Amino acid sequence: MTTMRRTLALSILAGALFAAPLATLAQDIKPRLIRFGYGLNEVSNQGRAVKLFATEVERLSGGKMKVRAIGAAALGPDVQMQQALIGGAQEMMVGSTATLVGITPQMALWDTPFLFNSAREADAILDGPIGQKVMDTLPAKGLVGLVYWENGFRNLTNSKRAVNKLEDLDGIKLRVMQNNVFLESFKTLGANAVPLPFSELFSALETKTVDGQENPFNTILSSKFFEVQKFLTVTNHVYSPWIVLVSKKWWDGLSKDEQKVLMDAAVTSREFERKDTREEAGRAVAELKAKGMQVNELPAAEAARMRDRLTRVNASIGANVGMDLWNETQAALAKLRAAPASTTARK
Ligand code: KDG
C-alpha cells in the first residue's frame, strides 16, 4: 500500500474513532422522545394533566426523556391511537376506558350505569386490586395501563328541550361513545343513540346531525358545547375514568429506571388531575349557566326511573366482564358503603 493510501486510510480510521465518542455522546444527550396523544384540547383538564405529566417526566429523568403532548385528537380518535400504540407507532396516550372495550371486554365494568355513587368510591375501586385486575388484561393486547384519571360523572345536554322526565328523551338524537353499553343504555331510555368519536362531536352538534350528548361538566365547558347546546340536565348517570396507556412494544424496550420515571410521573399526574378536575367541576355549572345554558336536575322520581331502566344492562355487563370480577366489585362497593367515609363523599 503506497504512503499516500496508508495516510488516507489512517486519517479515515482516526476520524471514525474520534467521531464515535461524539456520536455516542450525542446519543447520550439526545432525549428519548415520547409522543403522548389525547382527545380534548390543551386548555381542558385532560390537557393540563398531560402537561403536568410531561414536566414530571423531564424532571425525574434529568432531561433524558421528553414528552411531546399532542392534543385535540391530532393523532386520531381514541380507537386510532390505541391501534398506533399496539403497533408501536406511538408511545403513549390517555383516553376513555369505554373505547377500550373492543380490545379488552373487562373495561366495560367502568361503563356500568350508577356503579359509583361518589369520587371516593371511584378512587378506592380504580386504584385498588379490582382496577389493577382490569389493567392487567391489557399487556396481552399490546398495551400497558399506568393509572386512571378522572373524566367524571356524565350529564346530558341537548339543543331541543329540557329533560324533566325520561319521556323527554324520546326521539332525541343522542351522541354516545363507540361502546355497546352506552348504545344500549340510551336506547332503553328512548333516545335515538348515535355512536360517534369524540373528535367529531362538536361539529355534529353544530350541524344538528345529533341533538345532544352526555359528558362530564368539565368537557362540556372546555369543549365549548354551551355554544351549541341549550339544555343541561344533571343526571350523573355514570362515572367515566380515563386511562393513561403505553405501547407495550415500546415499554418493553425501556430500562427499569425509565419505566419507573413514567410510573412515578403517572401517579403524580393522577393526584393532580383528580384535584384539578374536581375543582373545575365544582364551578362548572355556574360557568355554564353564565354562558347561557339552562340547567336542571332530573327530579328524584325520574332519576330513580332512569336508574331502574339503565341498570337493566347490568346483567349483560356482568356476563361480558366475567361474574367473578362483577361480584368482587359489588362486594367491594358494599364494604365501602358500610364503612364510614374518612372524607366527605363527593357526588
Ligand atoms: O379523547 C376523548 C376521550 O378521551 C373522552 O373524552 C371520551 O368522554 C369521552 C367521550 O365522550 O368521547
PDB file of C-alpha atoms in Angstrom, residues 22-314:
ATOM      1  CA  LEU A  22     -19.062  12.244  19.834  1.00  0.00           C
ATOM      2  CA  ALA A  23     -21.845  10.205  18.274  1.00  0.00           C
ATOM      3  CA  THR A  24     -22.181   8.224  21.492  1.00  0.00           C
ATOM      4  CA  LEU A  25     -22.133  11.436  23.483  1.00  0.00           C
ATOM      5  CA  ALA A  26     -24.716  12.907  21.137  1.00  0.00           C
ATOM      6  CA  GLN A  27     -26.794   9.768  21.570  1.00  0.00           C
ATOM      7  CA  ASP A  28     -26.448  10.128  25.356  1.00  0.00           C
ATOM      8  CA  ILE A  29     -27.534  13.777  25.227  1.00  0.00           C
ATOM      9  CA  LYS A  30     -30.445  13.306  22.762  1.00  0.00           C
ATOM     10  CA  PRO A  31     -33.549  12.783  24.996  1.00  0.00           C
ATOM     11  CA  ARG A  32     -35.839   9.822  24.419  1.00  0.00           C
ATOM     12  CA  LEU A  33     -38.907  11.363  22.733  1.00  0.00           C
ATOM     13  CA  ILE A  34     -42.407  10.257  23.825  1.00  0.00           C
ATOM     14  CA  ARG A  35     -45.419  11.126  21.650  1.00  0.00           C
ATOM     15  CA  PHE A  36     -48.376  11.432  24.056  1.00  0.00           C
ATOM     16  CA  GLY A  37     -51.734  11.802  22.273  1.00  0.00           C
ATOM     17  CA  TYR A  38     -55.047  12.911  23.782  1.00  0.00           C
ATOM     18  CA  GLY A  39     -58.516  13.868  22.557  1.00  0.00           C
ATOM     19  CA  LEU A  40     -59.578  17.021  24.364  1.00  0.00           C
ATOM     20  CA  ASN A  41     -57.977  20.407  23.811  1.00  0.00           C
ATOM     21  CA  GLU A  42     -54.905  21.866  25.530  1.00  0.00           C
ATOM     22  CA  VAL A  43     -56.919  24.029  27.963  1.00  0.00           C
ATOM     23  CA  SER A  44     -59.038  21.096  29.180  1.00  0.00           C
ATOM     24  CA  ASN A  45     -58.483  19.186  32.427  1.00  0.00           C
ATOM     25  CA  GLN A  46     -57.098  16.375  30.258  1.00  0.00           C
ATOM     26  CA  GLY A  47     -54.653  18.752  28.527  1.00  0.00           C
ATOM     27  CA  ARG A  48     -53.479  20.292  31.811  1.00  0.00           C
ATOM     28  CA  ALA A  49     -52.765  16.843  33.264  1.00  0.00           C
ATOM     29  CA  VAL A  50     -50.790  15.736  30.205  1.00  0.00           C
ATOM     30  CA  LYS A  51     -48.698  18.905  30.536  1.00  0.00           C
ATOM     31  CA  LEU A  52     -48.039  18.138  34.212  1.00  0.00           C
ATOM     32  CA  PHE A  53     -47.076  14.568  33.312  1.00  0.00           C
ATOM     33  CA  ALA A  54     -44.627  15.878  30.680  1.00  0.00           C
ATOM     34  CA  THR A  55     -42.991  18.231  33.181  1.00  0.00           C
ATOM     35  CA  GLU A  56     -42.644  15.431  35.733  1.00  0.00           C
ATOM     36  CA  VAL A  57     -41.079  13.027  33.210  1.00  0.00           C
ATOM     37  CA  GLU A  58     -38.479  15.608  32.181  1.00  0.00           C
ATOM     38  CA  ARG A  59     -37.731  16.443  35.843  1.00  0.00           C
ATOM     39  CA  LEU A  60     -37.482  12.825  37.054  1.00  0.00           C
ATOM     40  CA  SER A  61     -35.365  11.728  34.073  1.00  0.00           C
ATOM     41  CA  GLY A  62     -32.990  14.673  34.312  1.00  0.00           C
ATOM     42  CA  GLY A  63     -33.946  15.670  30.799  1.00  0.00           C
ATOM     43  CA  LYS A  64     -33.188  12.248  29.313  1.00  0.00           C
ATOM     44  CA  MET A  65     -36.901  11.631  28.483  1.00  0.00           C
ATOM     45  CA  LYS A  66     -39.095  14.234  26.781  1.00  0.00           C
ATOM     46  CA  VAL A  67     -42.882  14.073  26.297  1.00  0.00           C
ATOM     47  CA  ARG A  68     -44.424  15.734  23.254  1.00  0.00           C
ATOM     48  CA  ALA A  69     -48.077  16.374  24.217  1.00  0.00           C
ATOM     49  CA  ILE A  70     -50.320  16.189  21.134  1.00  0.00           C
ATOM     50  CA  GLY A  71     -53.938  17.117  21.880  1.00  0.00           C
ATOM     51  CA  ALA A  72     -57.271  17.689  20.139  1.00  0.00           C
ATOM     52  CA  ALA A  73     -57.163  14.212  18.596  1.00  0.00           C
ATOM     53  CA  ALA A  74     -54.395  15.388  16.209  1.00  0.00           C
ATOM     54  CA  LEU A  75     -53.110  11.775  16.295  1.00  0.00           C
ATOM     55  CA  GLY A  76     -56.667  10.492  15.731  1.00  0.00           C
ATOM     56  CA  PRO A  77     -59.571   9.456  17.961  1.00  0.00           C
ATOM     57  CA  ASP A  78     -59.029   7.130  20.925  1.00  0.00           C
ATOM     58  CA  VAL A  79     -59.500   3.919  18.946  1.00  0.00           C
ATOM     59  CA  GLN A  80     -56.958   5.004  16.314  1.00  0.00           C
ATOM     60  CA  MET A  81     -54.377   5.950  18.946  1.00  0.00           C
ATOM     61  CA  GLN A  82     -54.915   2.632  20.718  1.00  0.00           C
ATOM     62  CA  GLN A  83     -54.004   0.813  17.492  1.00  0.00           C
ATOM     63  CA  ALA A  84     -50.967   3.072  16.990  1.00  0.00           C
ATOM     64  CA  LEU A  85     -49.736   2.132  20.479  1.00  0.00           C
ATOM     65  CA  ILE A  86     -50.304  -1.577  19.834  1.00  0.00           C
ATOM     66  CA  GLY A  87     -48.347  -1.307  16.586  1.00  0.00           C
ATOM     67  CA  GLY A  88     -45.554   0.697  18.228  1.00  0.00           C
ATOM     68  CA  ALA A  89     -46.117   3.757  16.014  1.00  0.00           C
ATOM     69  CA  GLN A  90     -46.952   5.956  19.033  1.00  0.00           C
ATOM     70  CA  GLU A  91     -45.622   5.692  22.588  1.00  0.00           C
ATOM     71  CA  MET A  92     -48.422   6.985  24.899  1.00  0.00           C
ATOM     72  CA  MET A  93     -51.992   8.264  25.100  1.00  0.00           C
ATOM     73  CA  VAL A  94     -54.776   8.966  27.528  1.00  0.00           C
ATOM     74  CA  GLY A  95     -58.340   8.152  26.596  1.00  0.00           C
ATOM     75  CA  SER A  96     -61.609   6.678  27.641  1.00  0.00           C
ATOM     76  CA  THR A  97     -61.841   3.179  29.084  1.00  0.00           C
ATOM     77  CA  ALA A  98     -65.171   2.896  27.212  1.00  0.00           C
ATOM     78  CA  THR A  99     -63.421   2.866  23.829  1.00  0.00           C
ATOM     79  CA  LEU A 100     -61.102   0.050  25.012  1.00  0.00           C
ATOM     80  CA  VAL A 101     -63.916  -2.491  25.378  1.00  0.00           C
ATOM     81  CA  GLY A 102     -63.289  -3.779  21.846  1.00  0.00           C
ATOM     82  CA  ILE A 103     -59.719  -4.638  22.907  1.00  0.00           C
ATOM     83  CA  THR A 104     -60.411  -5.970  26.399  1.00  0.00           C
ATOM     84  CA  PRO A 105     -64.030  -6.648  27.480  1.00  0.00           C
ATOM     85  CA  GLN A 106     -63.268  -6.228  31.185  1.00  0.00           C
ATOM     86  CA  MET A 107     -63.057  -2.443  30.629  1.00  0.00           C
ATOM     87  CA  ALA A 108     -66.869  -2.473  30.267  1.00  0.00           C
ATOM     88  CA  LEU A 109     -67.024  -2.740  34.071  1.00  0.00           C
ATOM     89  CA  TRP A 110     -66.436   1.024  34.201  1.00  0.00           C
ATOM     90  CA  ASP A 111     -69.382   1.660  31.836  1.00  0.00           C
ATOM     91  CA  THR A 112     -71.856   0.342  34.410  1.00  0.00           C
ATOM     92  CA  PRO A 113     -74.543   2.990  34.985  1.00  0.00           C
ATOM     93  CA  PHE A 114     -74.546   4.319  38.569  1.00  0.00           C
ATOM     94  CA  LEU A 115     -71.682   1.941  39.532  1.00  0.00           C
ATOM     95  CA  PHE A 116     -70.067   4.587  41.711  1.00  0.00           C
ATOM     96  CA  ASN A 117     -72.025   6.950  43.977  1.00  0.00           C
ATOM     97  CA  SER A 118     -69.056   9.188  44.708  1.00  0.00           C
ATOM     98  CA  ALA A 119     -65.489  10.048  43.714  1.00  0.00           C
ATOM     99  CA  ARG A 120     -64.372   8.360  46.955  1.00  0.00           C
ATOM    100  CA  GLU A 121     -65.803   5.047  45.745  1.00  0.00           C
ATOM    101  CA  ALA A 122     -64.341   5.528  42.270  1.00  0.00           C
ATOM    102  CA  ASP A 123     -60.832   6.217  43.600  1.00  0.00           C
ATOM    103  CA  ALA A 124     -60.953   3.262  46.010  1.00  0.00           C
ATOM    104  CA  ILE A 125     -62.031   0.733  43.368  1.00  0.00           C
ATOM    105  CA  LEU A 126     -59.999   2.074  40.424  1.00  0.00           C
ATOM    106  CA  ASP A 127     -56.760   2.419  42.434  1.00  0.00           C
ATOM    107  CA  GLY A 128     -57.292  -0.876  44.299  1.00  0.00           C
ATOM    108  CA  PRO A 129     -56.969  -4.544  43.322  1.00  0.00           C
ATOM    109  CA  ILE A 130     -60.043  -4.511  41.055  1.00  0.00           C
ATOM    110  CA  GLY A 131     -58.790  -1.590  38.975  1.00  0.00           C
ATOM    111  CA  GLN A 132     -55.416  -3.342  38.710  1.00  0.00           C
ATOM    112  CA  LYS A 133     -57.082  -6.613  37.636  1.00  0.00           C
ATOM    113  CA  VAL A 134     -58.766  -4.816  34.759  1.00  0.00           C
ATOM    114  CA  MET A 135     -55.484  -3.116  33.815  1.00  0.00           C
ATOM    115  CA  ASP A 136     -53.721  -6.486  33.894  1.00  0.00           C
ATOM    116  CA  THR A 137     -55.794  -7.619  30.887  1.00  0.00           C
ATOM    117  CA  LEU A 138     -54.028  -5.028  28.691  1.00  0.00           C
ATOM    118  CA  PRO A 139     -50.426  -6.332  28.208  1.00  0.00           C
ATOM    119  CA  ALA A 140     -51.676  -9.422  26.340  1.00  0.00           C
ATOM    120  CA  LYS A 141     -53.255  -6.971  23.877  1.00  0.00           C
ATOM    121  CA  GLY A 142     -50.109  -4.879  23.417  1.00  0.00           C
ATOM    122  CA  LEU A 143     -50.914  -2.099  25.894  1.00  0.00           C
ATOM    123  CA  VAL A 144     -49.718  -1.167  29.399  1.00  0.00           C
ATOM    124  CA  GLY A 145     -52.031   0.828  31.683  1.00  0.00           C
ATOM    125  CA  LEU A 146     -50.271   3.108  34.176  1.00  0.00           C
ATOM    126  CA  VAL A 147     -53.016   4.940  36.086  1.00  0.00           C
ATOM    127  CA  TYR A 148     -56.646   6.016  35.875  1.00  0.00           C
ATOM    128  CA  TRP A 149     -57.527   9.682  35.666  1.00  0.00           C
ATOM    129  CA  GLU A 150     -60.963  11.199  36.229  1.00  0.00           C
ATOM    130  CA  ASN A 151     -63.135  12.062  33.266  1.00  0.00           C
ATOM    131  CA  GLY A 152     -66.011  12.331  35.726  1.00  0.00           C
ATOM    132  CA  PHE A 153     -69.725  11.878  36.290  1.00  0.00           C
ATOM    133  CA  ARG A 154     -71.561  12.225  32.993  1.00  0.00           C
ATOM    134  CA  ASN A 155     -74.550  14.518  32.375  1.00  0.00           C
ATOM    135  CA  LEU A 156     -76.930  15.094  29.494  1.00  0.00           C
ATOM    136  CA  THR A 157     -77.050  18.106  27.162  1.00  0.00           C
ATOM    137  CA  ASN A 158     -79.248  18.732  24.128  1.00  0.00           C
ATOM    138  CA  SER A 159     -80.415  21.542  21.870  1.00  0.00           C
ATOM    139  CA  LYS A 160     -84.143  20.705  21.762  1.00  0.00           C
ATOM    140  CA  ARG A 161     -85.707  20.734  25.219  1.00  0.00           C
ATOM    141  CA  ALA A 162     -85.187  20.454  28.962  1.00  0.00           C
ATOM    142  CA  VAL A 163     -85.257  16.824  30.116  1.00  0.00           C
ATOM    143  CA  ASN A 164     -87.537  16.694  33.163  1.00  0.00           C
ATOM    144  CA  LYS A 165     -88.774  13.160  32.652  1.00  0.00           C
ATOM    145  CA  LEU A 166     -87.490  10.128  30.709  1.00  0.00           C
ATOM    146  CA  GLU A 167     -90.119  10.642  28.003  1.00  0.00           C
ATOM    147  CA  ASP A 168     -88.439  13.956  27.149  1.00  0.00           C
ATOM    148  CA  LEU A 169     -85.605  11.873  25.683  1.00  0.00           C
ATOM    149  CA  ASP A 170     -87.928  10.190  23.179  1.00  0.00           C
ATOM    150  CA  GLY A 171     -86.588  10.719  19.681  1.00  0.00           C
ATOM    151  CA  ILE A 172     -83.641  12.845  20.793  1.00  0.00           C
ATOM    152  CA  LYS A 173     -80.651  12.012  18.536  1.00  0.00           C
ATOM    153  CA  LEU A 174     -78.093  11.490  21.285  1.00  0.00           C
ATOM    154  CA  ARG A 175     -74.407  11.000  20.509  1.00  0.00           C
ATOM    155  CA  VAL A 176     -72.837   8.246  22.599  1.00  0.00           C
ATOM    156  CA  MET A 177     -69.297   6.875  22.787  1.00  0.00           C
ATOM    157  CA  GLN A 178     -68.479   3.988  20.446  1.00  0.00           C
ATOM    158  CA  ASN A 179     -69.425   1.388  23.034  1.00  0.00           C
ATOM    159  CA  ASN A 180     -72.329  -1.073  23.191  1.00  0.00           C
ATOM    160  CA  VAL A 181     -73.237  -0.422  26.824  1.00  0.00           C
ATOM    161  CA  PHE A 182     -73.732   3.283  26.154  1.00  0.00           C
ATOM    162  CA  LEU A 183     -75.596   2.478  22.945  1.00  0.00           C
ATOM    163  CA  GLU A 184     -77.966   0.025  24.663  1.00  0.00           C
ATOM    164  CA  SER A 185     -78.344   2.208  27.765  1.00  0.00           C
ATOM    165  CA  PHE A 186     -79.650   5.221  25.889  1.00  0.00           C
ATOM    166  CA  LYS A 187     -81.792   3.164  23.548  1.00  0.00           C
ATOM    167  CA  THR A 188     -83.581   1.772  26.628  1.00  0.00           C
ATOM    168  CA  LEU A 189     -84.173   5.368  27.715  1.00  0.00           C
ATOM    169  CA  GLY A 190     -85.925   6.083  24.424  1.00  0.00           C
ATOM    170  CA  ALA A 191     -83.208   8.180  22.817  1.00  0.00           C
ATOM    171  CA  ASN A 192     -82.005   7.643  19.272  1.00  0.00           C
ATOM    172  CA  ALA A 193     -78.406   6.741  20.268  1.00  0.00           C
ATOM    173  CA  VAL A 194     -75.755   7.617  17.650  1.00  0.00           C
ATOM    174  CA  PRO A 195     -72.161   6.380  18.271  1.00  0.00           C
ATOM    175  CA  LEU A 196     -69.517   8.933  17.181  1.00  0.00           C
ATOM    176  CA  PRO A 197     -65.848   9.581  18.017  1.00  0.00           C
ATOM    177  CA  PHE A 198     -65.335  12.493  20.394  1.00  0.00           C
ATOM    178  CA  SER A 199     -63.343  14.354  17.714  1.00  0.00           C
ATOM    179  CA  GLU A 200     -66.499  14.620  15.538  1.00  0.00           C
ATOM    180  CA  LEU A 201     -68.847  15.624  18.346  1.00  0.00           C
ATOM    181  CA  PHE A 202     -68.757  19.420  18.289  1.00  0.00           C
ATOM    182  CA  SER A 203     -69.439  19.647  14.540  1.00  0.00           C
ATOM    183  CA  ALA A 204     -72.180  17.010  14.814  1.00  0.00           C
ATOM    184  CA  LEU A 205     -73.880  19.154  17.472  1.00  0.00           C
ATOM    185  CA  GLU A 206     -73.311  22.350  15.498  1.00  0.00           C
ATOM    186  CA  THR A 207     -74.833  20.927  12.296  1.00  0.00           C
ATOM    187  CA  LYS A 208     -77.662  19.278  14.269  1.00  0.00           C
ATOM    188  CA  THR A 209     -76.549  15.877  12.984  1.00  0.00           C
ATOM    189  CA  VAL A 210     -77.185  14.984  16.597  1.00  0.00           C
ATOM    190  CA  ASP A 211     -79.348  16.870  19.114  1.00  0.00           C
ATOM    191  CA  GLY A 212     -77.440  16.011  22.263  1.00  0.00           C
ATOM    192  CA  GLN A 213     -74.649  14.216  24.014  1.00  0.00           C
ATOM    193  CA  GLU A 214     -73.518  13.217  27.504  1.00  0.00           C
ATOM    194  CA  ASN A 215     -70.224  14.137  29.144  1.00  0.00           C
ATOM    195  CA  PRO A 216     -68.865  15.479  32.438  1.00  0.00           C
ATOM    196  CA  PHE A 217     -69.249  19.205  33.196  1.00  0.00           C
ATOM    197  CA  ASN A 218     -65.532  19.754  32.570  1.00  0.00           C
ATOM    198  CA  THR A 219     -65.749  18.540  28.976  1.00  0.00           C
ATOM    199  CA  ILE A 220     -68.972  20.473  28.286  1.00  0.00           C
ATOM    200  CA  LEU A 221     -67.082  23.592  29.404  1.00  0.00           C
ATOM    201  CA  SER A 222     -63.655  23.035  27.825  1.00  0.00           C
ATOM    202  CA  SER A 223     -65.106  21.798  24.500  1.00  0.00           C
ATOM    203  CA  LYS A 224     -67.494  24.802  24.417  1.00  0.00           C
ATOM    204  CA  PHE A 225     -70.570  22.623  23.976  1.00  0.00           C
ATOM    205  CA  PHE A 226     -72.518  25.507  25.571  1.00  0.00           C
ATOM    206  CA  GLU A 227     -72.184  27.246  22.191  1.00  0.00           C
ATOM    207  CA  VAL A 228     -74.292  24.535  20.510  1.00  0.00           C
ATOM    208  CA  GLN A 229     -76.309  23.085  23.420  1.00  0.00           C
ATOM    209  CA  LYS A 230     -79.047  24.988  25.272  1.00  0.00           C
ATOM    210  CA  PHE A 231     -80.143  22.443  27.865  1.00  0.00           C
ATOM    211  CA  LEU A 232     -78.054  20.686  30.552  1.00  0.00           C
ATOM    212  CA  THR A 233     -79.727  18.025  32.702  1.00  0.00           C
ATOM    213  CA  VAL A 234     -77.762  16.838  35.721  1.00  0.00           C
ATOM    214  CA  THR A 235     -78.051  13.038  35.855  1.00  0.00           C
ATOM    215  CA  ASN A 236     -74.633  11.739  36.975  1.00  0.00           C
ATOM    216  CA  HIS A 237     -75.680   8.529  35.240  1.00  0.00           C
ATOM    217  CA  VAL A 238     -72.202   7.013  35.079  1.00  0.00           C
ATOM    218  CA  TYR A 239     -68.677   7.786  36.306  1.00  0.00           C
ATOM    219  CA  SER A 240     -66.165   7.695  33.426  1.00  0.00           C
ATOM    220  CA  PRO A 241     -62.455   7.106  34.038  1.00  0.00           C
ATOM    221  CA  TRP A 242     -59.670   7.963  31.623  1.00  0.00           C
ATOM    222  CA  ILE A 243     -56.694   5.602  31.435  1.00  0.00           C
ATOM    223  CA  VAL A 244     -53.051   6.506  30.729  1.00  0.00           C
ATOM    224  CA  LEU A 245     -51.708   3.937  28.256  1.00  0.00           C
ATOM    225  CA  VAL A 246     -48.241   2.982  26.972  1.00  0.00           C
ATOM    226  CA  SER A 247     -47.331   0.943  23.898  1.00  0.00           C
ATOM    227  CA  LYS A 248     -46.114  -2.428  25.283  1.00  0.00           C
ATOM    228  CA  LYS A 249     -43.757  -2.843  22.333  1.00  0.00           C
ATOM    229  CA  TRP A 250     -42.085   0.410  23.348  1.00  0.00           C
ATOM    230  CA  TRP A 251     -42.415  -0.134  27.140  1.00  0.00           C
ATOM    231  CA  ASP A 252     -40.575  -3.462  26.953  1.00  0.00           C
ATOM    232  CA  GLY A 253     -37.595  -1.663  25.383  1.00  0.00           C
ATOM    233  CA  LEU A 254     -37.241   0.762  28.304  1.00  0.00           C
ATOM    234  CA  SER A 255     -34.846   0.294  31.213  1.00  0.00           C
ATOM    235  CA  LYS A 256     -36.343  -0.328  34.668  1.00  0.00           C
ATOM    236  CA  ASP A 257     -35.276   3.199  35.619  1.00  0.00           C
ATOM    237  CA  GLU A 258     -37.089   4.669  32.600  1.00  0.00           C
ATOM    238  CA  GLN A 259     -40.214   2.648  33.406  1.00  0.00           C
ATOM    239  CA  LYS A 260     -40.067   3.913  36.998  1.00  0.00           C
ATOM    240  CA  VAL A 261     -39.847   7.513  35.783  1.00  0.00           C
ATOM    241  CA  LEU A 262     -43.031   7.064  33.752  1.00  0.00           C
ATOM    242  CA  MET A 263     -44.868   5.279  36.571  1.00  0.00           C
ATOM    243  CA  ASP A 264     -43.882   7.853  39.199  1.00  0.00           C
ATOM    244  CA  ALA A 265     -44.839  10.723  36.888  1.00  0.00           C
ATOM    245  CA  ALA A 266     -48.156   9.000  36.138  1.00  0.00           C
ATOM    246  CA  VAL A 267     -49.016   8.696  39.843  1.00  0.00           C
ATOM    247  CA  THR A 268     -48.215  12.378  40.397  1.00  0.00           C
ATOM    248  CA  SER A 269     -50.318  13.316  37.360  1.00  0.00           C
ATOM    249  CA  ARG A 270     -53.251  11.230  38.682  1.00  0.00           C
ATOM    250  CA  GLU A 271     -53.317  13.097  42.004  1.00  0.00           C
ATOM    251  CA  PHE A 272     -53.027  16.440  40.182  1.00  0.00           C
ATOM    252  CA  GLU A 273     -55.665  15.564  37.570  1.00  0.00           C
ATOM    253  CA  ARG A 274     -58.292  14.419  40.041  1.00  0.00           C
ATOM    254  CA  LYS A 275     -57.868  17.510  42.217  1.00  0.00           C
ATOM    255  CA  ASP A 276     -57.865  19.849  39.228  1.00  0.00           C
ATOM    256  CA  THR A 277     -60.876  18.132  37.626  1.00  0.00           C
ATOM    257  CA  ARG A 278     -62.939  18.200  40.823  1.00  0.00           C
ATOM    258  CA  GLU A 279     -62.164  21.845  41.467  1.00  0.00           C
ATOM    259  CA  GLU A 280     -63.162  22.742  37.906  1.00  0.00           C
ATOM    260  CA  ALA A 281     -66.321  20.571  38.044  1.00  0.00           C
ATOM    261  CA  GLY A 282     -67.321  22.354  41.262  1.00  0.00           C
ATOM    262  CA  ARG A 283     -67.526  25.694  39.493  1.00  0.00           C
ATOM    263  CA  ALA A 284     -68.506  24.468  36.019  1.00  0.00           C
ATOM    264  CA  VAL A 285     -72.303  24.567  36.422  1.00  0.00           C
ATOM    265  CA  ALA A 286     -72.231  28.250  37.400  1.00  0.00           C
ATOM    266  CA  GLU A 287     -69.953  28.953  34.437  1.00  0.00           C
ATOM    267  CA  LEU A 288     -72.219  27.020  32.053  1.00  0.00           C
ATOM    268  CA  LYS A 289     -75.256  28.938  33.323  1.00  0.00           C
ATOM    269  CA  ALA A 290     -73.340  32.178  32.775  1.00  0.00           C
ATOM    270  CA  LYS A 291     -72.670  31.005  29.214  1.00  0.00           C
ATOM    271  CA  GLY A 292     -76.432  30.766  28.673  1.00  0.00           C
ATOM    272  CA  MET A 293     -77.179  27.097  29.341  1.00  0.00           C
ATOM    273  CA  GLN A 294     -80.487  26.241  31.012  1.00  0.00           C
ATOM    274  CA  VAL A 295     -79.624  23.755  33.786  1.00  0.00           C
ATOM    275  CA  ASN A 296     -81.979  21.418  35.622  1.00  0.00           C
ATOM    276  CA  GLU A 297     -81.613  18.442  37.957  1.00  0.00           C
ATOM    277  CA  LEU A 298     -83.556  15.365  36.945  1.00  0.00           C
ATOM    278  CA  PRO A 299     -86.315  15.086  39.605  1.00  0.00           C
ATOM    279  CA  ALA A 300     -85.632  12.280  42.117  1.00  0.00           C
ATOM    280  CA  ALA A 301     -88.535  10.109  40.912  1.00  0.00           C
ATOM    281  CA  GLU A 302     -87.310  10.382  37.327  1.00  0.00           C
ATOM    282  CA  ALA A 303     -83.719   9.697  38.413  1.00  0.00           C
ATOM    283  CA  ALA A 304     -84.992   6.517  40.088  1.00  0.00           C
ATOM    284  CA  ARG A 305     -86.778   5.540  36.860  1.00  0.00           C
ATOM    285  CA  MET A 306     -83.571   6.247  34.912  1.00  0.00           C
ATOM    286  CA  ARG A 307     -81.523   4.145  37.337  1.00  0.00           C
ATOM    287  CA  ASP A 308     -84.051   1.306  37.040  1.00  0.00           C
ATOM    288  CA  ARG A 309     -84.040   1.451  33.231  1.00  0.00           C
ATOM    289  CA  LEU A 310     -80.255   1.850  32.850  1.00  0.00           C
ATOM    290  CA  THR A 311     -79.300  -0.871  35.300  1.00  0.00           C
ATOM    291  CA  ARG A 312     -81.138  -3.378  33.118  1.00  0.00           C
ATOM    292  CA  VAL A 313     -77.875  -3.543  31.131  1.00  0.00           C
ATOM    293  CA  ASN A 314     -76.014  -4.715  34.251  1.00  0.00           C
TER     294      ASN A 314
END
